[in-house]
Every structure is written in C-alpha cells, then in structure tokens.
C-alpha cells in the first residue's frame, strides 16, 4: 500500500528555507568569528578557544532540557513551532552582540562580553530554535520519503547559505570600510535576513494533531497522550538508544569537520596567499553538496534505505579528503578543488537524510518503550552543531596559539604554516574516517524492522 503523503511542494521548500536562518548564524560564527576576534578586536586565539570550549559545558544540559520542553509543549502552534519562532529573535540579538564588542573597555571585559553573548546564543536561543526546527521533520509528516525530501531541501538551503556567506563576507566587510564597524553592519544585515527566513519557515508548515501522529505510530491503537516522563527519564531514554549515541557522535564529528574547514580563511591567507580563495573552496564544497542532495531522496528509495548509501558515500568522502591532503602538499590548487568536490559529493547523502535517520531513531525508542520523544531525540542536531562547531573552533584557536600565530601579521612562522596544513588538510580527513567507521554500525532501519516483526509475531 502506498504511503500517505502530508505535504505540498511549497511546504517542503518553505520548511527548508528555515536553514537560511540557522546558517547566517552558524556560517558567520564558524568561518569568521575567530579571525574577527584575533585580527580586528585583538584578542588571543588560545584564550578565545578556551572560552568557546568552556561555554560548551552549558550546551549538553540545555540541549536535553529544551528537547524535553518541546516534547511537553501543547499550544495552538504545536509543540516545536513556538520554540522555533520566538527563539530566533534571541539568536539575532546575540549574533549582533558578538560583533559589537566595545573597543574602549578593558581586555578582560571584552573576553567576558564575548563569552556571555556566545553562551547565551549557543546554550539558549540557538538551542531552542534549532532543536524545534529539526523536530518538525517528525511532527509535520509520518512519511519517511517526505522526511528525506525535507532534509535534502533543508540542507540545500543550508549549504547554499554557507557558500554565499563564505563567498561574500570578506568583500562585504571591505565594502563597508573594514574594521569593527564593518563587521557590525554585516552582522546586523545577516541577523535581519535570519529573522525573516525563520519566520517564513515557521508559518509554511503545520504540525499534525498529536493524537493523529501518535495513533499512526502505534499502529492504529489509541495511545496515552499524557507525557509522564521527567527530564532525567528523557535522558535515560536517549542514552539507552545506541543508535542515538551513534548519530550524536557522527553529528558532532561532522560539525568539528566543518569548523576545521571553516578555518580555511587562515590557510588561504597565509599558505595560499589569497584570502579570496575561500570563496572558490566554498563553491567546491557546497555546489557538489547541493547536487548530491537533489538526488538523495531518489537514491534512498532506489537503495531501499539509508544505511548503505550513507556508508558508501562517506567512504568516498574520506578518499576525497585524502586526495585533498596529497594535492595540498603538492601545492596544486586545482587538484585540491577537484578532490574537495569529490569528498562533498560522497558526504551529501548523510546530510540529506540525517533528519529522516533521526526520526527513524526516534521510532526505535517508541517501538521499544512506547514513549514519544521526538523533541528530545532531535537534541542531537543542536548538540552536534554547537558542541562540534564549538570544539572545532576551540581546537583551531588552541592550535593557532600553540603554533605562535600573530594576528594581523603579514607573514607567519614556519611552525604556524605547518600547523595550518594539519588543521586544513589532515584533521578533516581523520574526522571523515571516524564517521565512516561509525556508519558501519548505524543500521537503525534494520533494527526497527526486527522490532516490528517481533511485535507482530
């Protein structure tokens, strides 16, 4: 029997456009906050990295907390949409605050300003918005093919936005006169764009009635709609789902990978001697990603699931990054761009079907325990984005400081140049390899089929 459909094409596109909002925050911070703080504000890269790492201590708690709160929310807008809508206004304010650090206060106060704004953004507002946005995949449709489509469309917008920001930001800062004032103007523009796109996304979809979605998942039986589990119980449901832990680890590594690549502004500036090449490499990453995402729903259907497609794709992604490493030491920019594109093609399926994979993981918990924890389950997306991105940026700061990097200097030492090679060439390849190893075990679709057979048998 053909699976029921829930969404029109404009619902899927409207939903996906919400990742414009997420990425004007994420792409700007991950690619440019470190070089803004070191070269414009004049802060120490190692101290900034430590502050970013310390702020992550608040993230793990806030992710589970907001996920649980979403699960317990009942409103006219639904469970997730209120958190997504209202949370983003705080994101916009905090994003601008990070780029308006006063120059006339003490250095200690500048570090404190950054830490407070960064922590409020990541552990608070971005968490509420991002978990809610991701959870909508499971709350607006029960059709797995539509979930894959939503994930693919979402990440097309995500990578397109990331590519655009990495391509135009350096030029925009120069256009507005350079310096702290130019960064402030760019941050305000991005924040306004984010508010608009987030609002459009929220109002483009409608959540299914709780009784309808839960009853379908329960196979037609009337479920108990009252949420009876506490935050600690929700946490227990997560850690006893091995597939959630694998997805969470993969997502964290994916974001660390992205964060190390986003430090490419340093590699382009001091190794390749052309900061504008960041845009070219961004195109080499994001255009193949978008092309791959276009075909992901079809490939998932043709391969009868996500497991093999994700595994073989990331194997290709690892081989591609190995090619980038070799080409980097050869000094061949064209070959680096080619292998960057090959790696991106291989990595695109997991990006496209990640939300559907998490929804399948949530179904695994439901089939085993009878508990619906969609919001809490999707905490791994926010946790991965913030923890992975934060760790990646922090690692970059520590490595830069360790190598003797001098902010704004026309030339860097040999030890710093060697460290930039490690950061941009070696680390991404290693992270891809680790993700591939995890994917060899992440066959949650098969596990769900076995659970259903056990119940029906």
CSV table of C-alpha atoms in Angstrom, one decimal:
chain,number,residue,atom,x,y,z
A,1,UNK,CA,0.0,0.0,0.0
A,2,UNK,CA,1.3,3.4,-1.0
A,3,UNK,CA,2.4,5.5,2.0
A,4,UNK,CA,0.2,8.5,2.8
A,5,UNK,CA,1.6,12.0,1.8
A,6,UNK,CA,1.2,15.0,4.1
A,7,UNK,CA,3.0,17.9,2.4
A,8,UNK,CA,2.8,20.0,-0.7
A,9,UNK,CA,5.9,21.2,-2.6
A,10,UNK,CA,5.7,24.7,-1.1
A,11,UNK,CA,5.5,23.2,2.5
A,12,UNK,CA,8.8,21.4,1.9
A,13,UNK,CA,10.5,24.4,0.3
A,14,UNK,CA,9.1,26.8,3.0
A,15,UNK,CA,10.4,24.5,5.7
A,16,UNK,CA,13.8,24.1,4.1
A,17,UNK,CA,14.3,27.9,3.8
A,18,UNK,CA,14.5,27.9,7.6
A,19,UNK,CA,18.1,26.8,7.4
A,20,UNK,CA,19.0,30.2,5.9
A,21,UNK,CA,18.3,31.5,9.4
A,22,UNK,CA,20.4,28.8,11.1
A,23,UNK,CA,23.3,29.3,8.8
A,24,UNK,CA,23.6,33.1,8.9
A,25,UNK,CA,24.4,32.4,12.5
A,26,UNK,CA,26.4,29.2,12.1
A,27,UNK,CA,28.4,30.0,9.0
A,28,UNK,CA,29.3,33.5,10.1
A,29,UNK,CA,30.5,32.3,13.5
A,30,UNK,CA,32.3,29.2,12.4
A,31,UNK,CA,34.1,30.8,9.5
A,32,UNK,CA,34.8,34.3,10.7
A,33,UNK,CA,34.4,34.8,14.5
A,34,UNK,CA,37.9,33.7,15.3
A,35,UNK,CA,39.6,35.9,12.7
A,36,UNK,CA,37.4,38.8,13.7
A,37,UNK,CA,38.4,38.4,17.4
A,38,UNK,CA,42.1,37.9,16.7
A,39,UNK,CA,42.7,40.3,13.8
A,40,UNK,CA,40.1,43.1,14.5
A,41,UNK,CA,39.5,43.1,18.2
A,42,UNK,CA,43.0,41.9,19.0
A,43,UNK,CA,42.2,39.0,21.4
A,44,UNK,CA,44.3,35.9,21.9
A,45,UNK,CA,43.3,32.9,19.8
A,46,UNK,CA,44.1,30.4,22.6
A,47,UNK,CA,42.1,32.3,25.2
A,48,UNK,CA,39.1,32.6,22.8
A,49,UNK,CA,39.4,28.9,22.1
A,50,UNK,CA,39.3,28.1,25.8
A,51,UNK,CA,36.2,30.3,26.4
A,52,UNK,CA,34.4,28.6,23.5
A,53,UNK,CA,35.2,25.2,24.9
A,54,UNK,CA,34.1,26.2,28.4
A,55,UNK,CA,30.8,27.6,27.1
A,56,UNK,CA,30.1,24.1,25.7
A,57,UNK,CA,29.7,22.8,29.3
A,58,UNK,CA,26.3,24.6,29.3
A,59,UNK,CA,25.3,23.1,26.0
A,60,UNK,CA,24.8,19.5,26.9
A,61,UNK,CA,22.3,20.4,29.6
A,62,UNK,CA,20.4,22.9,27.6
A,63,UNK,CA,20.0,20.6,24.6
A,64,UNK,CA,18.3,17.8,26.6
A,65,UNK,CA,16.3,20.5,28.6
A,66,UNK,CA,14.9,22.2,25.5
A,67,UNK,CA,14.3,18.9,23.7
A,68,UNK,CA,12.3,17.7,26.7
A,69,UNK,CA,10.4,21.0,26.9
A,70,UNK,CA,9.4,20.7,23.3
A,71,UNK,CA,8.0,17.2,23.9
A,72,UNK,CA,5.9,18.6,26.8
A,73,UNK,CA,4.6,21.7,24.9
A,74,UNK,CA,1.0,21.9,23.9
A,75,UNK,CA,-0.1,25.1,22.1
A,76,UNK,CA,-2.2,26.3,19.2
A,77,UNK,CA,1.1,26.5,17.2
A,78,UNK,CA,2.0,22.9,18.2
A,79,UNK,CA,5.0,21.6,20.1
A,80,UNK,CA,8.0,22.8,18.1
A,81,UNK,CA,6.9,25.9,16.2
A,82,UNK,CA,6.6,28.3,19.2
A,83,UNK,CA,10.2,27.5,20.3
A,84,UNK,CA,11.5,27.9,16.7
A,85,UNK,CA,9.7,31.2,16.1
A,86,UNK,CA,10.4,33.0,19.4
A,87,UNK,CA,13.9,31.5,20.0
A,88,UNK,CA,15.3,33.1,16.8
A,89,UNK,CA,14.8,36.7,18.0
A,90,UNK,CA,17.3,36.0,20.8
A,91,UNK,CA,19.6,34.4,18.2
A,92,UNK,CA,19.6,37.6,16.1
A,93,UNK,CA,20.3,39.9,19.1
A,94,UNK,CA,23.2,37.7,20.4
A,95,UNK,CA,24.7,37.4,17.0
A,96,UNK,CA,25.0,41.1,16.6
A,97,UNK,CA,26.2,41.4,20.2
A,98,UNK,CA,29.2,39.2,19.4
A,99,UNK,CA,30.3,41.6,16.7
A,100,UNK,CA,29.8,44.8,18.7
A,101,UNK,CA,32.4,44.3,21.4
A,102,UNK,CA,33.3,47.8,22.6
A,103,UNK,CA,36.8,48.9,21.9
A,104,UNK,CA,37.0,51.2,24.9
A,105,UNK,CA,36.6,48.6,27.7
A,106,UNK,CA,39.3,46.5,29.3
A,107,UNK,CA,40.6,43.4,27.6
A,108,UNK,CA,39.1,41.3,30.4
A,109,UNK,CA,35.7,42.9,29.8
A,110,UNK,CA,36.0,42.2,26.1
A,111,UNK,CA,36.6,38.5,26.8
A,112,UNK,CA,33.6,38.5,29.2
A,113,UNK,CA,31.4,40.2,26.7
A,114,UNK,CA,32.2,37.7,24.0
A,115,UNK,CA,31.7,34.7,26.4
A,116,UNK,CA,28.3,35.9,27.7
A,117,UNK,CA,26.9,36.7,24.2
A,118,UNK,CA,28.3,33.5,22.7
A,119,UNK,CA,27.0,31.3,25.6
A,120,UNK,CA,23.5,32.9,25.5
A,121,UNK,CA,23.4,32.3,21.8
A,122,UNK,CA,24.5,28.7,21.7
A,123,UNK,CA,23.2,27.3,25.0
A,124,UNK,CA,20.0,29.3,24.9
A,125,UNK,CA,18.3,30.7,21.9
A,126,UNK,CA,20.0,28.7,19.2
A,127,UNK,CA,19.3,25.5,21.0
A,128,UNK,CA,15.6,26.2,21.4
A,129,UNK,CA,15.3,27.3,17.7
A,130,UNK,CA,17.4,24.5,16.2
A,131,UNK,CA,16.0,21.6,18.1
A,132,UNK,CA,12.5,22.7,17.3
A,133,UNK,CA,13.3,23.2,13.6
A,134,UNK,CA,14.8,19.7,13.3
A,135,UNK,CA,12.0,18.1,15.3
A,136,UNK,CA,9.4,19.5,12.8
A,137,UNK,CA,10.6,16.8,10.4
A,138,UNK,CA,8.9,14.2,12.7
A,139,UNK,CA,6.0,16.4,13.6
A,140,UNK,CA,4.6,17.5,10.3
A,141,UNK,CA,4.7,14.2,8.4
A,142,UNK,CA,4.9,10.4,9.1
A,143,UNK,CA,6.0,9.7,5.5
A,144,UNK,CA,9.7,8.7,5.5
A,145,UNK,CA,10.2,9.7,1.9
A,146,UNK,CA,8.9,13.2,2.7
A,147,UNK,CA,11.2,13.4,5.7
A,148,UNK,CA,14.2,12.6,3.4
A,149,UNK,CA,13.0,15.3,0.9
A,150,UNK,CA,12.6,17.8,3.7
A,151,UNK,CA,16.1,17.0,4.9
A,152,UNK,CA,17.6,17.3,1.4
A,153,UNK,CA,15.8,20.6,0.7
A,154,UNK,CA,16.8,21.9,4.1
A,155,UNK,CA,20.5,21.3,3.6
A,156,UNK,CA,20.4,22.7,0.1
A,157,UNK,CA,19.4,26.0,1.7
A,158,UNK,CA,22.0,25.4,4.4
A,159,UNK,CA,24.9,24.8,2.1
A,160,UNK,CA,23.8,27.5,-0.3
A,161,UNK,CA,23.7,30.0,2.5
A,162,UNK,CA,27.0,28.8,3.9
A,163,UNK,CA,28.6,29.1,0.4
A,164,UNK,CA,27.2,32.6,-0.1
A,165,UNK,CA,28.3,33.8,3.3
A,166,UNK,CA,31.8,32.4,2.9
A,167,UNK,CA,32.0,33.9,-0.6
A,168,UNK,CA,30.7,37.5,0.1
A,169,UNK,CA,31.6,38.2,3.7
A,170,UNK,CA,35.2,39.3,3.2
A,171,UNK,CA,34.1,41.5,0.3
A,172,UNK,CA,31.2,42.9,2.3
A,173,UNK,CA,33.4,43.8,5.2
A,174,UNK,CA,35.8,45.6,2.9
A,175,UNK,CA,32.9,47.4,1.1
A,176,UNK,CA,31.6,48.8,4.4
A,177,UNK,CA,35.1,50.2,5.2
A,178,UNK,CA,36.7,47.4,7.1
A,179,UNK,CA,37.3,47.2,10.8
A,180,UNK,CA,34.9,46.6,13.7
A,181,UNK,CA,32.2,48.9,12.3
A,182,UNK,CA,32.0,46.9,9.0
A,183,UNK,CA,31.7,43.6,10.9
A,184,UNK,CA,28.9,45.1,13.0
A,185,UNK,CA,27.0,46.2,9.8
A,186,UNK,CA,27.4,42.8,8.2
A,187,UNK,CA,26.2,41.0,11.4
A,188,UNK,CA,23.1,43.2,11.6
A,189,UNK,CA,22.2,42.5,7.9
A,190,UNK,CA,22.6,38.8,8.4
A,191,UNK,CA,20.5,38.9,11.6
A,192,UNK,CA,17.6,40.6,9.8
A,193,UNK,CA,17.8,38.1,6.9
A,194,UNK,CA,17.7,35.3,9.5
A,195,UNK,CA,14.6,36.7,11.3
A,196,UNK,CA,12.7,36.9,8.0
A,197,UNK,CA,13.6,33.5,6.7
A,198,UNK,CA,13.0,31.8,10.1
A,199,UNK,CA,9.5,33.4,10.3
A,200,UNK,CA,8.6,32.3,6.8
A,201,UNK,CA,9.7,28.7,7.6
A,202,UNK,CA,7.6,28.6,10.8
A,203,UNK,CA,4.4,29.6,9.1
A,204,UNK,CA,4.9,27.4,6.0
A,205,UNK,CA,4.1,24.2,7.8
A,206,UNK,CA,1.6,22.9,10.3
A,207,UNK,CA,2.2,20.2,12.9
A,208,UNK,CA,0.0,17.1,12.8
A,209,UNK,CA,-2.5,16.7,15.7
A,210,UNK,CA,-0.8,14.8,18.5
A,211,UNK,CA,-3.5,12.1,18.7
A,212,UNK,CA,-3.2,11.5,14.9
A,213,UNK,CA,0.6,11.2,14.7
A,214,UNK,CA,0.8,9.0,17.8
A,215,UNK,CA,-2.0,6.8,16.8
A,216,UNK,CA,-0.5,6.1,13.4
A,217,UNK,CA,2.8,5.3,15.1
A,218,UNK,CA,1.1,2.9,17.4
A,219,UNK,CA,-0.5,1.0,14.5
A,220,UNK,CA,-4.0,2.4,14.9
A,221,UNK,CA,-4.4,1.9,18.7
A,222,UNK,CA,-5.3,4.7,20.9
A,223,UNK,CA,-2.1,5.9,22.7
A,224,UNK,CA,-1.8,7.6,26.0
A,225,UNK,CA,-1.2,11.2,25.1
A,226,UNK,CA,-0.2,12.4,28.6
A,227,UNK,CA,3.5,12.9,28.9
A,228,UNK,CA,4.6,11.3,32.2
A,229,UNK,CA,8.4,11.2,32.0
A,230,UNK,CA,10.7,13.7,33.6
A,231,UNK,CA,13.9,15.2,32.2
A,232,UNK,CA,16.0,12.5,33.8
A,233,UNK,CA,13.8,9.8,32.3
A,234,UNK,CA,14.1,11.5,28.9
A,235,UNK,CA,17.8,11.5,29.2
A,236,UNK,CA,17.7,7.8,30.1
A,237,UNK,CA,15.7,7.0,27.0
A,238,UNK,CA,18.4,8.7,24.9
A,239,UNK,CA,21.4,7.0,26.4
A,240,UNK,CA,19.7,3.6,26.2
A,241,UNK,CA,19.3,4.1,22.4
A,242,UNK,CA,22.6,3.1,20.9
A,243,UNK,CA,21.6,4.5,17.5
A,244,UNK,CA,21.0,7.9,19.1
A,245,UNK,CA,24.5,7.8,20.6
A,246,UNK,CA,26.0,6.9,17.2
A,247,UNK,CA,24.1,9.6,15.4
A,248,UNK,CA,25.1,12.1,18.0
A,249,UNK,CA,28.7,11.2,17.7
A,250,UNK,CA,28.5,11.4,13.9
A,251,UNK,CA,26.8,14.8,14.0
A,252,UNK,CA,29.5,16.1,16.4
A,253,UNK,CA,32.3,14.9,14.2
A,254,UNK,CA,30.6,16.3,11.1
A,255,UNK,CA,30.4,19.7,12.8
A,256,UNK,CA,34.0,19.6,14.0
A,257,UNK,CA,34.9,18.7,10.4
A,258,UNK,CA,33.0,21.8,9.2
A,259,UNK,CA,34.6,24.0,11.8
A,260,UNK,CA,38.1,23.0,10.9
A,261,UNK,CA,37.4,23.6,7.2
A,262,UNK,CA,35.9,27.0,8.1
A,263,UNK,CA,39.3,27.9,9.5
A,264,UNK,CA,40.3,27.8,5.9
A,265,UNK,CA,40.4,31.6,5.9
A,266,UNK,CA,43.8,31.3,7.7
A,267,UNK,CA,45.0,28.6,5.2
A,268,UNK,CA,44.0,30.8,2.2
A,269,UNK,CA,45.5,33.9,3.7
A,270,UNK,CA,48.9,32.6,4.9
A,271,UNK,CA,49.6,29.4,2.9
A,272,UNK,CA,47.9,30.0,-0.5
A,273,UNK,CA,48.4,33.8,-0.1
A,274,UNK,CA,44.9,34.7,-1.4
A,275,UNK,CA,42.0,35.1,1.1
A,276,UNK,CA,39.5,35.3,-1.7
A,277,UNK,CA,40.2,31.6,-2.5
A,278,UNK,CA,37.9,30.8,0.5
A,279,UNK,CA,35.0,31.5,-1.8
A,280,UNK,CA,36.3,29.1,-4.5
A,281,UNK,CA,36.7,26.3,-2.0
A,282,UNK,CA,33.3,27.1,-0.6
A,283,UNK,CA,31.9,26.6,-4.1
A,284,UNK,CA,33.8,23.4,-4.5
A,285,UNK,CA,32.2,22.1,-1.2
A,286,UNK,CA,28.7,23.4,-1.5
A,287,UNK,CA,27.8,23.1,-5.1
A,288,UNK,CA,28.5,19.3,-5.2
A,289,UNK,CA,26.7,19.0,-1.8
A,290,UNK,CA,23.6,20.7,-3.3
A,291,UNK,CA,23.8,18.5,-6.4
A,292,UNK,CA,24.1,15.4,-4.2
A,293,UNK,CA,21.2,16.5,-2.0
A,294,UNK,CA,19.0,16.8,-5.1
A,295,UNK,CA,19.4,13.1,-5.8
A,296,UNK,CA,19.4,11.8,-2.2
A,297,UNK,CA,15.7,11.1,-2.0
A,298,UNK,CA,15.8,9.1,-5.2
A,299,UNK,CA,18.9,7.2,-4.1
A,300,UNK,CA,17.4,6.4,-0.7
A,301,UNK,CA,14.3,4.9,-2.5
A,302,UNK,CA,16.4,3.0,-5.0
A,303,UNK,CA,18.7,1.6,-2.3
A,304,UNK,CA,15.7,0.7,-0.1
A,305,UNK,CA,17.0,2.7,2.8
A,306,UNK,CA,19.7,5.0,4.1
A,307,UNK,CA,22.3,2.6,5.6
A,308,UNK,CA,24.4,1.5,2.5
A,309,UNK,CA,24.0,4.9,0.8
A,310,UNK,CA,25.4,6.7,3.8
A,311,UNK,CA,28.2,4.3,4.4
A,312,UNK,CA,29.4,4.1,0.8
A,313,UNK,CA,29.0,7.9,0.4
A,314,UNK,CA,31.2,8.6,3.4
A,315,UNK,CA,33.8,6.1,2.2
A,316,UNK,CA,34.1,8.2,-1.0
A,317,UNK,CA,34.2,11.3,1.2
A,318,UNK,CA,37.2,10.0,3.1
A,319,UNK,CA,39.0,9.1,-0.1
A,320,UNK,CA,38.3,12.5,-1.4
A,321,UNK,CA,39.8,14.2,1.6
A,322,UNK,CA,42.8,12.0,1.3
A,323,UNK,CA,43.2,13.4,-2.2
A,324,UNK,CA,42.9,17.0,-0.9
A,325,UNK,CA,45.7,16.2,1.6
A,326,UNK,CA,48.0,14.9,-1.2
A,327,UNK,CA,47.2,17.8,-3.5
A,328,UNK,CA,47.8,20.3,-0.7
A,329,UNK,CA,51.3,19.2,-0.1
A,330,UNK,CA,51.8,19.2,-3.9
A,331,UNK,CA,50.7,22.8,-3.9
A,332,UNK,CA,48.1,22.2,-6.6
A,333,UNK,CA,45.0,24.3,-6.0
A,334,UNK,CA,43.1,22.9,-9.0
A,335,UNK,CA,43.6,19.3,-7.7
A,336,UNK,CA,42.6,20.4,-4.2
A,337,UNK,CA,39.4,21.9,-5.6
A,338,UNK,CA,38.7,18.7,-7.6
A,339,UNK,CA,39.1,16.3,-4.6
A,340,UNK,CA,37.2,18.7,-2.3
A,341,UNK,CA,34.3,18.4,-4.7
A,342,UNK,CA,34.6,14.6,-4.8
A,343,UNK,CA,34.5,14.4,-1.0
A,344,UNK,CA,31.5,16.7,-0.9
A,345,UNK,CA,29.5,14.5,-3.3
A,346,UNK,CA,30.2,11.5,-1.1
A,347,UNK,CA,29.2,13.3,2.1
A,348,UNK,CA,25.9,14.7,0.8
A,349,UNK,CA,23.6,11.7,1.3
A,350,UNK,CA,24.1,11.7,5.1
A,351,UNK,CA,23.4,15.4,5.2
A,352,UNK,CA,20.2,14.9,3.2
A,353,UNK,CA,18.8,12.0,5.1
A,354,UNK,CA,20.0,12.9,8.6
A,355,UNK,CA,16.7,14.2,9.8
A,356,UNK,CA,14.9,11.1,8.5
A,357,UNK,CA,17.6,9.0,10.2
A,358,UNK,CA,16.9,10.7,13.5
A,359,UNK,CA,13.2,10.2,13.1
A,360,UNK,CA,13.8,6.5,12.4
A,361,UNK,CA,16.0,6.5,15.6
A,362,UNK,CA,13.1,8.1,17.5
A,363,UNK,CA,10.8,5.3,16.2
A,364,UNK,CA,13.3,2.8,17.6
A,365,UNK,CA,12.8,4.3,21.1
A,366,UNK,CA,9.0,4.3,20.6
A,367,UNK,CA,8.9,0.7,19.4
A,368,UNK,CA,11.0,-0.4,22.5
A,369,UNK,CA,9.4,1.8,25.2
A,370,UNK,CA,6.2,3.2,23.9
A,371,UNK,CA,7.5,6.8,24.6
A,372,UNK,CA,7.3,9.6,22.0
A,373,UNK,CA,10.5,11.7,22.5
A,374,UNK,CA,10.9,13.4,19.1
A,375,UNK,CA,11.9,16.8,20.5
A,376,UNK,CA,14.4,15.2,22.9
A,377,UNK,CA,15.7,12.9,20.2
A,378,UNK,CA,16.4,15.9,17.9
A,379,UNK,CA,18.6,17.4,20.6
A,380,UNK,CA,21.5,15.6,18.9
A,381,UNK,CA,21.2,18.1,16.0
A,382,UNK,CA,21.6,21.1,18.2
A,383,UNK,CA,24.1,19.4,20.4
A,384,UNK,CA,26.1,18.3,17.4
A,385,UNK,CA,26.1,21.7,15.8
A,386,UNK,CA,27.1,23.6,18.9
A,387,UNK,CA,29.4,21.1,20.5
A,388,UNK,CA,31.0,20.1,17.3
A,389,UNK,CA,31.3,23.6,15.9
A,390,UNK,CA,32.5,24.9,19.3
A,391,UNK,CA,35.1,22.2,19.8
A,392,UNK,CA,36.3,22.6,16.2
A,393,UNK,CA,36.7,26.4,16.6
A,394,UNK,CA,38.3,26.0,20.1
A,395,UNK,CA,40.7,23.4,18.7
A,396,UNK,CA,41.6,25.8,15.9
A,397,UNK,CA,42.2,28.6,18.5
A,398,UNK,CA,44.4,26.4,20.7
A,399,UNK,CA,46.4,25.1,17.7
A,400,UNK,CA,46.9,28.6,16.3
A,401,UNK,CA,48.1,29.9,19.7
A,402,UNK,CA,50.4,26.8,20.2
A,403,UNK,CA,52.0,27.4,16.7
A,404,UNK,CA,52.8,31.0,17.5
A,405,UNK,CA,50.2,32.7,15.3
A,406,UNK,CA,50.4,36.5,15.4
A,407,UNK,CA,47.0,38.1,14.5
A,408,UNK,CA,47.2,40.5,11.5
A,409,UNK,CA,50.9,39.8,10.8
A,410,UNK,CA,51.8,39.8,7.1
A,411,UNK,CA,53.8,36.6,7.5
A,412,UNK,CA,53.6,33.7,9.9
A,413,UNK,CA,56.3,31.5,11.3
A,414,UNK,CA,57.2,28.1,9.8
A,415,UNK,CA,55.6,26.3,12.8
A,416,UNK,CA,52.4,28.2,12.2
A,417,UNK,CA,52.4,27.3,8.5
A,418,UNK,CA,52.9,23.6,9.3
A,419,UNK,CA,50.0,23.8,11.8
A,420,UNK,CA,47.7,25.3,9.2
A,421,UNK,CA,48.5,22.3,7.0
A,422,UNK,CA,47.5,20.0,9.8
A,423,UNK,CA,44.3,22.0,10.6
A,424,UNK,CA,43.1,22.2,7.0
A,425,UNK,CA,44.4,19.0,5.4
A,426,UNK,CA,44.9,16.3,8.0
A,427,UNK,CA,42.1,16.9,10.5
A,428,UNK,CA,39.2,16.9,8.1
A,429,UNK,CA,40.4,13.6,6.6
A,430,UNK,CA,40.7,12.0,10.0
A,431,UNK,CA,37.2,13.1,11.1
A,432,UNK,CA,35.7,11.7,7.9
A,433,UNK,CA,37.3,8.4,8.6
A,434,UNK,CA,35.9,8.2,12.1
A,435,UNK,CA,32.4,9.0,10.8
A,436,UNK,CA,32.7,6.2,8.3
A,437,UNK,CA,33.6,3.7,11.0
A,438,UNK,CA,30.6,4.7,13.0
A,439,UNK,CA,28.3,4.4,9.9
A,440,UNK,CA,29.3,0.7,9.6
A,441,UNK,CA,27.2,0.1,12.7
A,442,UNK,CA,24.4,2.6,12.2
A,443,UNK,CA,21.7,0.3,10.6
A,444,UNK,CA,18.7,1.5,12.7
A,445,UNK,CA,16.2,0.7,9.8
A,446,UNK,CA,17.0,-3.0,10.1
A,447,UNK,CA,16.7,-2.8,13.9
A,448,UNK,CA,13.2,-1.3,13.5
A,449,UNK,CA,12.1,-3.9,11.1
A,450,UNK,CA,13.2,-6.6,13.5
A,451,UNK,CA,11.3,-5.0,16.4
A,452,UNK,CA,8.1,-4.7,14.3
A,453,UNK,CA,8.4,-8.4,13.3
A,454,UNK,CA,8.8,-9.3,17.0
A,455,UNK,CA,5.7,-7.3,18.0
A,456,UNK,CA,3.6,-8.6,15.1
A,457,UNK,CA,4.8,-12.2,15.6
